[in-house]
JSON list of C-alpha atoms in Angstrom, two decimals:
[
{"chain": "A", "resi": 23, "resn": "UNK", "atom": "CA", "xyz": [-0.15, 0.02, -0.16]},
{"chain": "A", "resi": 24, "resn": "UNK", "atom": "CA", "xyz": [2.84, 2.40, 0.76]},
{"chain": "A", "resi": 25, "resn": "UNK", "atom": "CA", "xyz": [4.42, 1.64, -2.34]},
{"chain": "A", "resi": 26, "resn": "UNK", "atom": "CA", "xyz": [1.39, 2.28, -4.50]},
{"chain": "A", "resi": 27, "resn": "UNK", "atom": "CA", "xyz": [0.99, 5.70, -2.63]},
{"chain": "A", "resi": 28, "resn": "UNK", "atom": "CA", "xyz": [4.77, 6.61, -3.44]},
{"chain": "A", "resi": 29, "resn": "UNK", "atom": "CA", "xyz": [4.26, 5.78, -6.93]},
{"chain": "A", "resi": 30, "resn": "UNK", "atom": "CA", "xyz": [1.12, 7.60, -7.01]},
{"chain": "A", "resi": 31, "resn": "UNK", "atom": "CA", "xyz": [2.51, 10.68, -5.88]},
{"chain": "A", "resi": 32, "resn": "UNK", "atom": "CA", "xyz": [5.70, 10.78, -8.01]},
{"chain": "A", "resi": 33, "resn": "UNK", "atom": "CA", "xyz": [3.15, 10.72, -10.98]},
{"chain": "A", "resi": 34, "resn": "UNK", "atom": "CA", "xyz": [0.93, 13.50, -9.85]},
{"chain": "A", "resi": 35, "resn": "UNK", "atom": "CA", "xyz": [4.19, 15.50, -9.06]},
{"chain": "A", "resi": 36, "resn": "UNK", "atom": "CA", "xyz": [5.21, 15.16, -12.78]},
{"chain": "A", "resi": 37, "resn": "UNK", "atom": "CA", "xyz": [1.99, 16.12, -14.31]},
{"chain": "A", "resi": 38, "resn": "UNK", "atom": "CA", "xyz": [1.88, 20.08, -11.76]},
{"chain": "A", "resi": 39, "resn": "UNK", "atom": "CA", "xyz": [2.51, 23.26, -13.87]},
{"chain": "A", "resi": 40, "resn": "UNK", "atom": "CA", "xyz": [6.50, 24.24, -13.33]},
{"chain": "A", "resi": 41, "resn": "UNK", "atom": "CA", "xyz": [7.79, 20.81, -12.32]},
{"chain": "A", "resi": 42, "resn": "UNK", "atom": "CA", "xyz": [10.19, 21.57, -15.09]},
{"chain": "A", "resi": 43, "resn": "UNK", "atom": "CA", "xyz": [13.41, 23.20, -14.88]},
{"chain": "A", "resi": 44, "resn": "UNK", "atom": "CA", "xyz": [13.37, 26.30, -16.69]},
{"chain": "A", "resi": 45, "resn": "UNK", "atom": "CA", "xyz": [16.11, 26.73, -19.62]},
{"chain": "A", "resi": 46, "resn": "UNK", "atom": "CA", "xyz": [16.92, 29.91, -20.81]},
{"chain": "A", "resi": 47, "resn": "UNK", "atom": "CA", "xyz": [17.00, 30.92, -24.04]},
{"chain": "A", "resi": 48, "resn": "UNK", "atom": "CA", "xyz": [20.39, 33.01, -25.30]},
{"chain": "A", "resi": 49, "resn": "UNK", "atom": "CA", "xyz": [18.00, 35.02, -27.07]},
{"chain": "A", "resi": 50, "resn": "UNK", "atom": "CA", "xyz": [16.46, 36.68, -24.58]},
{"chain": "A", "resi": 51, "resn": "UNK", "atom": "CA", "xyz": [20.35, 37.46, -22.52]},
{"chain": "A", "resi": 52, "resn": "UNK", "atom": "CA", "xyz": [21.46, 40.80, -23.40]},
{"chain": "A", "resi": 53, "resn": "UNK", "atom": "CA", "xyz": [24.40, 40.89, -25.16]},
{"chain": "A", "resi": 54, "resn": "UNK", "atom": "CA", "xyz": [27.78, 42.45, -23.80]},
{"chain": "A", "resi": 55, "resn": "UNK", "atom": "CA", "xyz": [28.87, 45.35, -26.04]},
{"chain": "A", "resi": 56, "resn": "UNK", "atom": "CA", "xyz": [32.21, 47.39, -25.63]},
{"chain": "A", "resi": 57, "resn": "UNK", "atom": "CA", "xyz": [32.29, 50.75, -28.21]},
{"chain": "A", "resi": 58, "resn": "UNK", "atom": "CA", "xyz": [35.99, 50.83, -29.54]},
{"chain": "A", "resi": 59, "resn": "UNK", "atom": "CA", "xyz": [37.47, 52.92, -32.39]},
{"chain": "A", "resi": 60, "resn": "UNK", "atom": "CA", "xyz": [39.49, 52.82, -35.64]},
{"chain": "A", "resi": 61, "resn": "UNK", "atom": "CA", "xyz": [41.84, 55.48, -36.67]},
{"chain": "A", "resi": 62, "resn": "UNK", "atom": "CA", "xyz": [44.44, 56.37, -39.10]},
{"chain": "A", "resi": 63, "resn": "UNK", "atom": "CA", "xyz": [47.01, 58.97, -39.81]},
{"chain": "A", "resi": 64, "resn": "UNK", "atom": "CA", "xyz": [47.88, 60.12, -43.26]},
{"chain": "A", "resi": 65, "resn": "UNK", "atom": "CA", "xyz": [51.27, 61.98, -43.90]},
{"chain": "A", "resi": 66, "resn": "UNK", "atom": "CA", "xyz": [51.35, 63.92, -47.05]},
{"chain": "A", "resi": 67, "resn": "UNK", "atom": "CA", "xyz": [54.34, 63.34, -49.12]},
{"chain": "A", "resi": 68, "resn": "UNK", "atom": "CA", "xyz": [56.21, 65.21, -52.21]},
{"chain": "A", "resi": 69, "resn": "UNK", "atom": "CA", "xyz": [55.09, 66.82, -54.89]},
{"chain": "A", "resi": 70, "resn": "UNK", "atom": "CA", "xyz": [57.53, 65.41, -57.31]},
{"chain": "A", "resi": 71, "resn": "UNK", "atom": "CA", "xyz": [57.88, 64.16, -61.62]},
{"chain": "A", "resi": 72, "resn": "UNK", "atom": "CA", "xyz": [57.10, 60.57, -62.05]},
{"chain": "A", "resi": 73, "resn": "UNK", "atom": "CA", "xyz": [60.65, 58.18, -62.00]},
{"chain": "A", "resi": 74, "resn": "UNK", "atom": "CA", "xyz": [60.78, 55.24, -64.54]},
{"chain": "A", "resi": 75, "resn": "UNK", "atom": "CA", "xyz": [61.55, 52.30, -62.60]},
{"chain": "A", "resi": 76, "resn": "UNK", "atom": "CA", "xyz": [63.21, 50.35, -65.56]},
{"chain": "A", "resi": 77, "resn": "UNK", "atom": "CA", "xyz": [65.53, 53.30, -66.11]},
{"chain": "A", "resi": 78, "resn": "UNK", "atom": "CA", "xyz": [65.80, 55.33, -63.20]},
{"chain": "A", "resi": 79, "resn": "UNK", "atom": "CA", "xyz": [64.60, 58.57, -65.09]},
{"chain": "A", "resi": 80, "resn": "UNK", "atom": "CA", "xyz": [62.52, 61.53, -64.67]},
{"chain": "A", "resi": 81, "resn": "UNK", "atom": "CA", "xyz": [59.54, 61.19, -66.87]},
{"chain": "A", "resi": 82, "resn": "UNK", "atom": "CA", "xyz": [59.82, 64.13, -68.84]},
{"chain": "A", "resi": 83, "resn": "UNK", "atom": "CA", "xyz": [60.35, 63.69, -72.50]},
{"chain": "A", "resi": 84, "resn": "UNK", "atom": "CA", "xyz": [63.45, 64.81, -74.58]},
{"chain": "A", "resi": 85, "resn": "UNK", "atom": "CA", "xyz": [62.97, 65.23, -78.50]},
{"chain": "A", "resi": 86, "resn": "UNK", "atom": "CA", "xyz": [65.24, 63.98, -81.71]},
{"chain": "A", "resi": 87, "resn": "UNK", "atom": "CA", "xyz": [64.51, 65.12, -84.71]},
{"chain": "A", "resi": 88, "resn": "UNK", "atom": "CA", "xyz": [65.72, 64.94, -87.91]},
{"chain": "A", "resi": 89, "resn": "UNK", "atom": "CA", "xyz": [65.83, 66.63, -91.01]},
{"chain": "A", "resi": 90, "resn": "UNK", "atom": "CA", "xyz": [67.53, 67.85, -94.27]},
{"chain": "A", "resi": 91, "resn": "UNK", "atom": "CA", "xyz": [68.15, 70.89, -95.68]},
{"chain": "A", "resi": 92, "resn": "UNK", "atom": "CA", "xyz": [65.08, 72.50, -97.53]},
{"chain": "A", "resi": 93, "resn": "UNK", "atom": "CA", "xyz": [64.38, 76.19, -98.95]},
{"chain": "A", "resi": 94, "resn": "UNK", "atom": "CA", "xyz": [61.09, 75.74, -97.23]},
{"chain": "A", "resi": 95, "resn": "UNK", "atom": "CA", "xyz": [60.13, 75.49, -94.15]},
{"chain": "A", "resi": 96, "resn": "UNK", "atom": "CA", "xyz": [59.91, 71.92, -92.22]},
{"chain": "A", "resi": 97, "resn": "UNK", "atom": "CA", "xyz": [57.43, 70.28, -89.60]},
{"chain": "A", "resi": 98, "resn": "UNK", "atom": "CA", "xyz": [59.19, 67.27, -88.26]},
{"chain": "A", "resi": 99, "resn": "UNK", "atom": "CA", "xyz": [57.74, 64.62, -86.03]},
{"chain": "A", "resi": 100, "resn": "UNK", "atom": "CA", "xyz": [60.40, 63.30, -83.64]},
{"chain": "A", "resi": 101, "resn": "UNK", "atom": "CA", "xyz": [62.57, 59.91, -84.72]},
{"chain": "A", "resi": 102, "resn": "UNK", "atom": "CA", "xyz": [62.60, 59.23, -80.83]},
{"chain": "A", "resi": 103, "resn": "UNK", "atom": "CA", "xyz": [62.86, 60.21, -77.19]},
{"chain": "A", "resi": 104, "resn": "UNK", "atom": "CA", "xyz": [66.59, 60.29, -76.28]},
{"chain": "A", "resi": 105, "resn": "UNK", "atom": "CA", "xyz": [68.01, 62.71, -74.25]},
{"chain": "A", "resi": 106, "resn": "UNK", "atom": "CA", "xyz": [71.00, 63.20, -76.64]},
{"chain": "A", "resi": 107, "resn": "UNK", "atom": "CA", "xyz": [72.31, 66.03, -74.39]},
{"chain": "A", "resi": 108, "resn": "UNK", "atom": "CA", "xyz": [72.22, 63.66, -71.20]},
{"chain": "A", "resi": 109, "resn": "UNK", "atom": "CA", "xyz": [73.16, 60.50, -72.95]},
{"chain": "A", "resi": 110, "resn": "UNK", "atom": "CA", "xyz": [75.53, 58.95, -70.37]},
{"chain": "A", "resi": 111, "resn": "UNK", "atom": "CA", "xyz": [73.39, 59.82, -67.16]},
{"chain": "A", "resi": 112, "resn": "UNK", "atom": "CA", "xyz": [69.49, 59.89, -68.84]},
{"chain": "A", "resi": 113, "resn": "UNK", "atom": "CA", "xyz": [68.04, 56.60, -69.69]},
{"chain": "A", "resi": 114, "resn": "UNK", "atom": "CA", "xyz": [64.68, 57.73, -69.95]},
{"chain": "A", "resi": 115, "resn": "UNK", "atom": "CA", "xyz": [63.42, 57.37, -73.85]},
{"chain": "A", "resi": 116, "resn": "UNK", "atom": "CA", "xyz": [59.53, 57.87, -74.06]},
{"chain": "A", "resi": 117, "resn": "UNK", "atom": "CA", "xyz": [56.99, 60.41, -75.10]},
{"chain": "A", "resi": 118, "resn": "UNK", "atom": "CA", "xyz": [55.49, 60.63, -71.29]},
{"chain": "A", "resi": 119, "resn": "UNK", "atom": "CA", "xyz": [55.13, 63.78, -68.58]},
{"chain": "A", "resi": 120, "resn": "UNK", "atom": "CA", "xyz": [54.26, 62.37, -65.34]},
{"chain": "A", "resi": 121, "resn": "UNK", "atom": "CA", "xyz": [53.67, 64.06, -62.10]},
{"chain": "A", "resi": 122, "resn": "UNK", "atom": "CA", "xyz": [53.10, 62.42, -58.64]},
{"chain": "A", "resi": 123, "resn": "UNK", "atom": "CA", "xyz": [51.39, 63.96, -56.20]},
{"chain": "A", "resi": 124, "resn": "UNK", "atom": "CA", "xyz": [51.87, 62.56, -53.08]},
{"chain": "A", "resi": 125, "resn": "UNK", "atom": "CA", "xyz": [50.67, 65.83, -50.61]},
{"chain": "A", "resi": 126, "resn": "UNK", "atom": "CA", "xyz": [47.47, 65.12, -49.81]},
{"chain": "A", "resi": 127, "resn": "UNK", "atom": "CA", "xyz": [46.93, 68.86, -49.75]},
{"chain": "A", "resi": 128, "resn": "UNK", "atom": "CA", "xyz": [44.44, 68.76, -53.02]},
{"chain": "A", "resi": 129, "resn": "UNK", "atom": "CA", "xyz": [45.81, 72.25, -53.90]},
{"chain": "A", "resi": 130, "resn": "UNK", "atom": "CA", "xyz": [46.85, 71.35, -57.50]},
{"chain": "A", "resi": 131, "resn": "UNK", "atom": "CA", "xyz": [50.11, 71.32, -59.61]},
{"chain": "A", "resi": 132, "resn": "UNK", "atom": "CA", "xyz": [51.20, 73.08, -62.73]},
{"chain": "A", "resi": 133, "resn": "UNK", "atom": "CA", "xyz": [54.20, 72.51, -64.88]},
{"chain": "A", "resi": 134, "resn": "UNK", "atom": "CA", "xyz": [56.19, 74.65, -67.31]},
{"chain": "A", "resi": 135, "resn": "UNK", "atom": "CA", "xyz": [58.00, 74.48, -70.17]},
{"chain": "A", "resi": 136, "resn": "UNK", "atom": "CA", "xyz": [61.24, 76.55, -71.28]},
{"chain": "A", "resi": 137, "resn": "UNK", "atom": "CA", "xyz": [63.45, 75.99, -74.84]},
{"chain": "A", "resi": 138, "resn": "UNK", "atom": "CA", "xyz": [66.75, 77.43, -74.68]},
{"chain": "A", "resi": 139, "resn": "UNK", "atom": "CA", "xyz": [68.49, 78.13, -77.95]},
{"chain": "A", "resi": 140, "resn": "UNK", "atom": "CA", "xyz": [69.73, 75.29, -80.61]},
{"chain": "A", "resi": 141, "resn": "UNK", "atom": "CA", "xyz": [73.17, 75.57, -80.60]},
{"chain": "A", "resi": 142, "resn": "UNK", "atom": "CA", "xyz": [75.42, 73.87, -83.17]},
{"chain": "A", "resi": 143, "resn": "UNK", "atom": "CA", "xyz": [77.77, 71.29, -82.30]},
{"chain": "A", "resi": 144, "resn": "UNK", "atom": "CA", "xyz": [80.81, 72.22, -85.01]},
{"chain": "A", "resi": 145, "resn": "UNK", "atom": "CA", "xyz": [80.02, 76.33, -85.41]},
{"chain": "A", "resi": 146, "resn": "UNK", "atom": "CA", "xyz": [78.55, 77.18, -81.47]},
{"chain": "A", "resi": 147, "resn": "UNK", "atom": "CA", "xyz": [78.12, 80.37, -82.65]},
{"chain": "A", "resi": 148, "resn": "UNK", "atom": "CA", "xyz": [75.26, 79.52, -84.66]},
{"chain": "A", "resi": 149, "resn": "UNK", "atom": "CA", "xyz": [71.75, 79.11, -83.59]},
{"chain": "A", "resi": 150, "resn": "UNK", "atom": "CA", "xyz": [68.87, 77.92, -85.11]},
{"chain": "A", "resi": 151, "resn": "UNK", "atom": "CA", "xyz": [65.21, 79.47, -85.02]},
{"chain": "A", "resi": 152, "resn": "UNK", "atom": "CA", "xyz": [62.72, 76.91, -84.25]},
{"chain": "A", "resi": 153, "resn": "UNK", "atom": "CA", "xyz": [59.32, 76.18, -82.46]},
{"chain": "A", "resi": 154, "resn": "UNK", "atom": "CA", "xyz": [58.29, 72.99, -80.82]},
{"chain": "A", "resi": 155, "resn": "UNK", "atom": "CA", "xyz": [54.83, 72.66, -80.71]},
{"chain": "A", "resi": 156, "resn": "UNK", "atom": "CA", "xyz": [53.97, 70.34, -77.60]},
{"chain": "A", "resi": 157, "resn": "UNK", "atom": "CA", "xyz": [51.32, 67.96, -78.68]},
{"chain": "A", "resi": 158, "resn": "UNK", "atom": "CA", "xyz": [49.30, 65.68, -76.35]},
{"chain": "A", "resi": 159, "resn": "UNK", "atom": "CA", "xyz": [47.76, 62.23, -78.00]},
{"chain": "A", "resi": 160, "resn": "UNK", "atom": "CA", "xyz": [44.12, 62.45, -77.86]},
{"chain": "A", "resi": 161, "resn": "UNK", "atom": "CA", "xyz": [42.83, 60.82, -75.99]},
{"chain": "A", "resi": 162, "resn": "UNK", "atom": "CA", "xyz": [45.38, 61.30, -73.17]},
{"chain": "A", "resi": 163, "resn": "UNK", "atom": "CA", "xyz": [45.83, 57.62, -71.79]},
{"chain": "A", "resi": 164, "resn": "UNK", "atom": "CA", "xyz": [46.43, 57.49, -68.50]},
{"chain": "A", "resi": 165, "resn": "UNK", "atom": "CA", "xyz": [45.98, 61.49, -66.99]},
{"chain": "A", "resi": 166, "resn": "UNK", "atom": "CA", "xyz": [44.26, 61.97, -63.60]},
{"chain": "A", "resi": 167, "resn": "UNK", "atom": "CA", "xyz": [40.56, 63.74, -63.80]},
{"chain": "A", "resi": 168, "resn": "UNK", "atom": "CA", "xyz": [40.66, 67.43, -63.54]},
{"chain": "A", "resi": 169, "resn": "UNK", "atom": "CA", "xyz": [44.21, 67.82, -65.05]},
{"chain": "A", "resi": 170, "resn": "UNK", "atom": "CA", "xyz": [44.84, 68.90, -68.77]},
{"chain": "A", "resi": 171, "resn": "UNK", "atom": "CA", "xyz": [47.47, 69.01, -70.95]},
{"chain": "A", "resi": 172, "resn": "UNK", "atom": "CA", "xyz": [47.91, 71.80, -73.18]},
{"chain": "A", "resi": 173, "resn": "UNK", "atom": "CA", "xyz": [49.11, 72.20, -76.59]},
{"chain": "A", "resi": 174, "resn": "UNK", "atom": "CA", "xyz": [51.23, 75.12, -76.93]},
{"chain": "A", "resi": 175, "resn": "UNK", "atom": "CA", "xyz": [54.25, 76.77, -78.99]},
{"chain": "A", "resi": 176, "resn": "UNK", "atom": "CA", "xyz": [57.41, 76.62, -77.41]},
{"chain": "A", "resi": 177, "resn": "UNK", "atom": "CA", "xyz": [60.11, 79.59, -79.02]},
{"chain": "A", "resi": 178, "resn": "UNK", "atom": "CA", "xyz": [63.50, 78.47, -79.15]},
{"chain": "A", "resi": 179, "resn": "UNK", "atom": "CA", "xyz": [65.77, 81.18, -76.83]},
{"chain": "A", "resi": 180, "resn": "UNK", "atom": "CA", "xyz": [62.32, 82.68, -75.40]},
{"chain": "A", "resi": 181, "resn": "UNK", "atom": "CA", "xyz": [62.99, 83.63, -71.75]},
{"chain": "A", "resi": 182, "resn": "UNK", "atom": "CA", "xyz": [59.83, 82.87, -70.40]},
{"chain": "A", "resi": 183, "resn": "UNK", "atom": "CA", "xyz": [58.27, 79.49, -69.35]},
{"chain": "A", "resi": 184, "resn": "UNK", "atom": "CA", "xyz": [54.92, 78.10, -70.60]},
{"chain": "A", "resi": 185, "resn": "UNK", "atom": "CA", "xyz": [52.15, 76.01, -68.87]},
{"chain": "A", "resi": 186, "resn": "UNK", "atom": "CA", "xyz": [51.89, 72.41, -70.54]},
{"chain": "A", "resi": 187, "resn": "UNK", "atom": "CA", "xyz": [50.33, 70.29, -67.84]},
{"chain": "A", "resi": 188, "resn": "UNK", "atom": "CA", "xyz": [48.30, 71.24, -64.90]},
{"chain": "A", "resi": 189, "resn": "UNK", "atom": "CA", "xyz": [46.12, 70.20, -62.25]},
{"chain": "A", "resi": 190, "resn": "UNK", "atom": "CA", "xyz": [42.49, 72.03, -60.63]},
{"chain": "A", "resi": 191, "resn": "UNK", "atom": "CA", "xyz": [42.55, 72.84, -57.20]},
{"chain": "A", "resi": 192, "resn": "UNK", "atom": "CA", "xyz": [41.31, 69.48, -55.71]},
{"chain": "A", "resi": 193, "resn": "UNK", "atom": "CA", "xyz": [42.66, 67.38, -58.38]},
{"chain": "A", "resi": 194, "resn": "UNK", "atom": "CA", "xyz": [45.73, 65.95, -59.56]},
{"chain": "A", "resi": 195, "resn": "UNK", "atom": "CA", "xyz": [46.61, 63.55, -56.43]},
{"chain": "A", "resi": 196, "resn": "UNK", "atom": "CA", "xyz": [48.10, 60.66, -56.88]},
{"chain": "A", "resi": 197, "resn": "UNK", "atom": "CA", "xyz": [49.89, 60.15, -60.38]},
{"chain": "A", "resi": 198, "resn": "UNK", "atom": "CA", "xyz": [49.43, 61.69, -63.50]},
{"chain": "A", "resi": 199, "resn": "UNK", "atom": "CA", "xyz": [50.59, 60.91, -66.92]},
{"chain": "A", "resi": 200, "resn": "UNK", "atom": "CA", "xyz": [50.10, 62.90, -70.34]},
{"chain": "A", "resi": 201, "resn": "UNK", "atom": "CA", "xyz": [51.88, 61.90, -73.60]},
{"chain": "A", "resi": 202, "resn": "UNK", "atom": "CA", "xyz": [53.63, 64.00, -76.10]},
{"chain": "A", "resi": 203, "resn": "UNK", "atom": "CA", "xyz": [54.16, 61.87, -78.51]},
{"chain": "A", "resi": 204, "resn": "UNK", "atom": "CA", "xyz": [52.43, 63.82, -81.32]},
{"chain": "A", "resi": 205, "resn": "UNK", "atom": "CA", "xyz": [54.64, 66.78, -80.49]},
{"chain": "A", "resi": 206, "resn": "UNK", "atom": "CA", "xyz": [55.97, 68.78, -83.53]},
{"chain": "A", "resi": 207, "resn": "UNK", "atom": "CA", "xyz": [59.17, 70.80, -84.43]},
{"chain": "A", "resi": 208, "resn": "UNK", "atom": "CA", "xyz": [59.25, 73.77, -87.19]},
{"chain": "A", "resi": 209, "resn": "UNK", "atom": "CA", "xyz": [62.44, 74.58, -88.54]},
{"chain": "A", "resi": 210, "resn": "UNK", "atom": "CA", "xyz": [63.32, 77.93, -90.73]},
{"chain": "A", "resi": 211, "resn": "UNK", "atom": "CA", "xyz": [64.12, 77.78, -94.40]},
{"chain": "A", "resi": 212, "resn": "UNK", "atom": "CA", "xyz": [67.70, 77.29, -95.24]},
{"chain": "A", "resi": 213, "resn": "UNK", "atom": "CA", "xyz": [68.79, 76.54, -91.88]},
{"chain": "A", "resi": 214, "resn": "UNK", "atom": "CA", "xyz": [72.98, 75.48, -91.97]},
{"chain": "A", "resi": 215, "resn": "UNK", "atom": "CA", "xyz": [74.16, 71.87, -91.90]},
{"chain": "A", "resi": 216, "resn": "UNK", "atom": "CA", "xyz": [74.66, 70.99, -87.96]},
{"chain": "A", "resi": 217, "resn": "UNK", "atom": "CA", "xyz": [74.01, 69.06, -85.02]},
{"chain": "A", "resi": 218, "resn": "UNK", "atom": "CA", "xyz": [71.82, 71.58, -83.13]},
{"chain": "A", "resi": 219, "resn": "UNK", "atom": "CA", "xyz": [70.76, 71.11, -79.51]},
{"chain": "A", "resi": 220, "resn": "UNK", "atom": "CA", "xyz": [68.57, 73.20, -76.69]},
{"chain": "A", "resi": 221, "resn": "UNK", "atom": "CA", "xyz": [67.66, 72.70, -73.30]},
{"chain": "A", "resi": 222, "resn": "UNK", "atom": "CA", "xyz": [64.58, 71.45, -72.56]},
{"chain": "A", "resi": 223, "resn": "UNK", "atom": "CA", "xyz": [63.37, 72.73, -69.18]},
{"chain": "A", "resi": 224, "resn": "UNK", "atom": "CA", "xyz": [60.54, 71.55, -67.06]},
{"chain": "A", "resi": 225, "resn": "UNK", "atom": "CA", "xyz": [59.51, 73.04, -63.87]},
{"chain": "A", "resi": 226, "resn": "UNK", "atom": "CA", "xyz": [57.07, 71.84, -61.50]},
{"chain": "A", "resi": 227, "resn": "UNK", "atom": "CA", "xyz": [55.01, 73.71, -58.86]},
{"chain": "A", "resi": 228, "resn": "UNK", "atom": "CA", "xyz": [52.06, 73.53, -56.71]},
{"chain": "A", "resi": 229, "resn": "UNK", "atom": "CA", "xyz": [49.13, 75.05, -57.47]},
{"chain": "A", "resi": 230, "resn": "UNK", "atom": "CA", "xyz": [46.78, 74.89, -60.98]},
{"chain": "A", "resi": 231, "resn": "UNK", "atom": "CA", "xyz": [48.38, 78.00, -62.32]},
{"chain": "A", "resi": 232, "resn": "UNK", "atom": "CA", "xyz": [52.45, 78.85, -62.52]}
]
């Protein structure tokens, strides 16, 4: 009799509400949080002409032309872009002009060019009047947004520099390249036979104008 009553009591207890242990659901438990931050410091660098990795030279074009004596004015296309005056030290021989803006200021930049006097190799007192028309290819491959490569005439012997490549304010950050492969040289009539060389000087400054 005692055994039967005990079994009945156990069965009755199992049927009572709330008799089972409560197991908490993970979704009902608030998640722990920790507020932190991520930060980065960007350090500005230099404004410089690009450097060709293959030759180690500055990416600014030289121009080499060839012509025959003529009694007419001639417009010549370049035969190559090697620096004949500094051939031992300057191995860059491409038509690209590149600017590398790592300043992080967004102030823009400007490149000017100036062409010196063409002087004869045999007769150094003999100069050659000529005009270098610096002209970019169209479209300008690889030019950064907001930059402008200006087609312009450089008169040999001029004392003034002329803008040839620029970036507007807020533009031109990183590397920008303009290709001047379509440049030409106009020779006067009746030039003396000789090999002539002139300095071609590029200057890069911050700001979109000279």
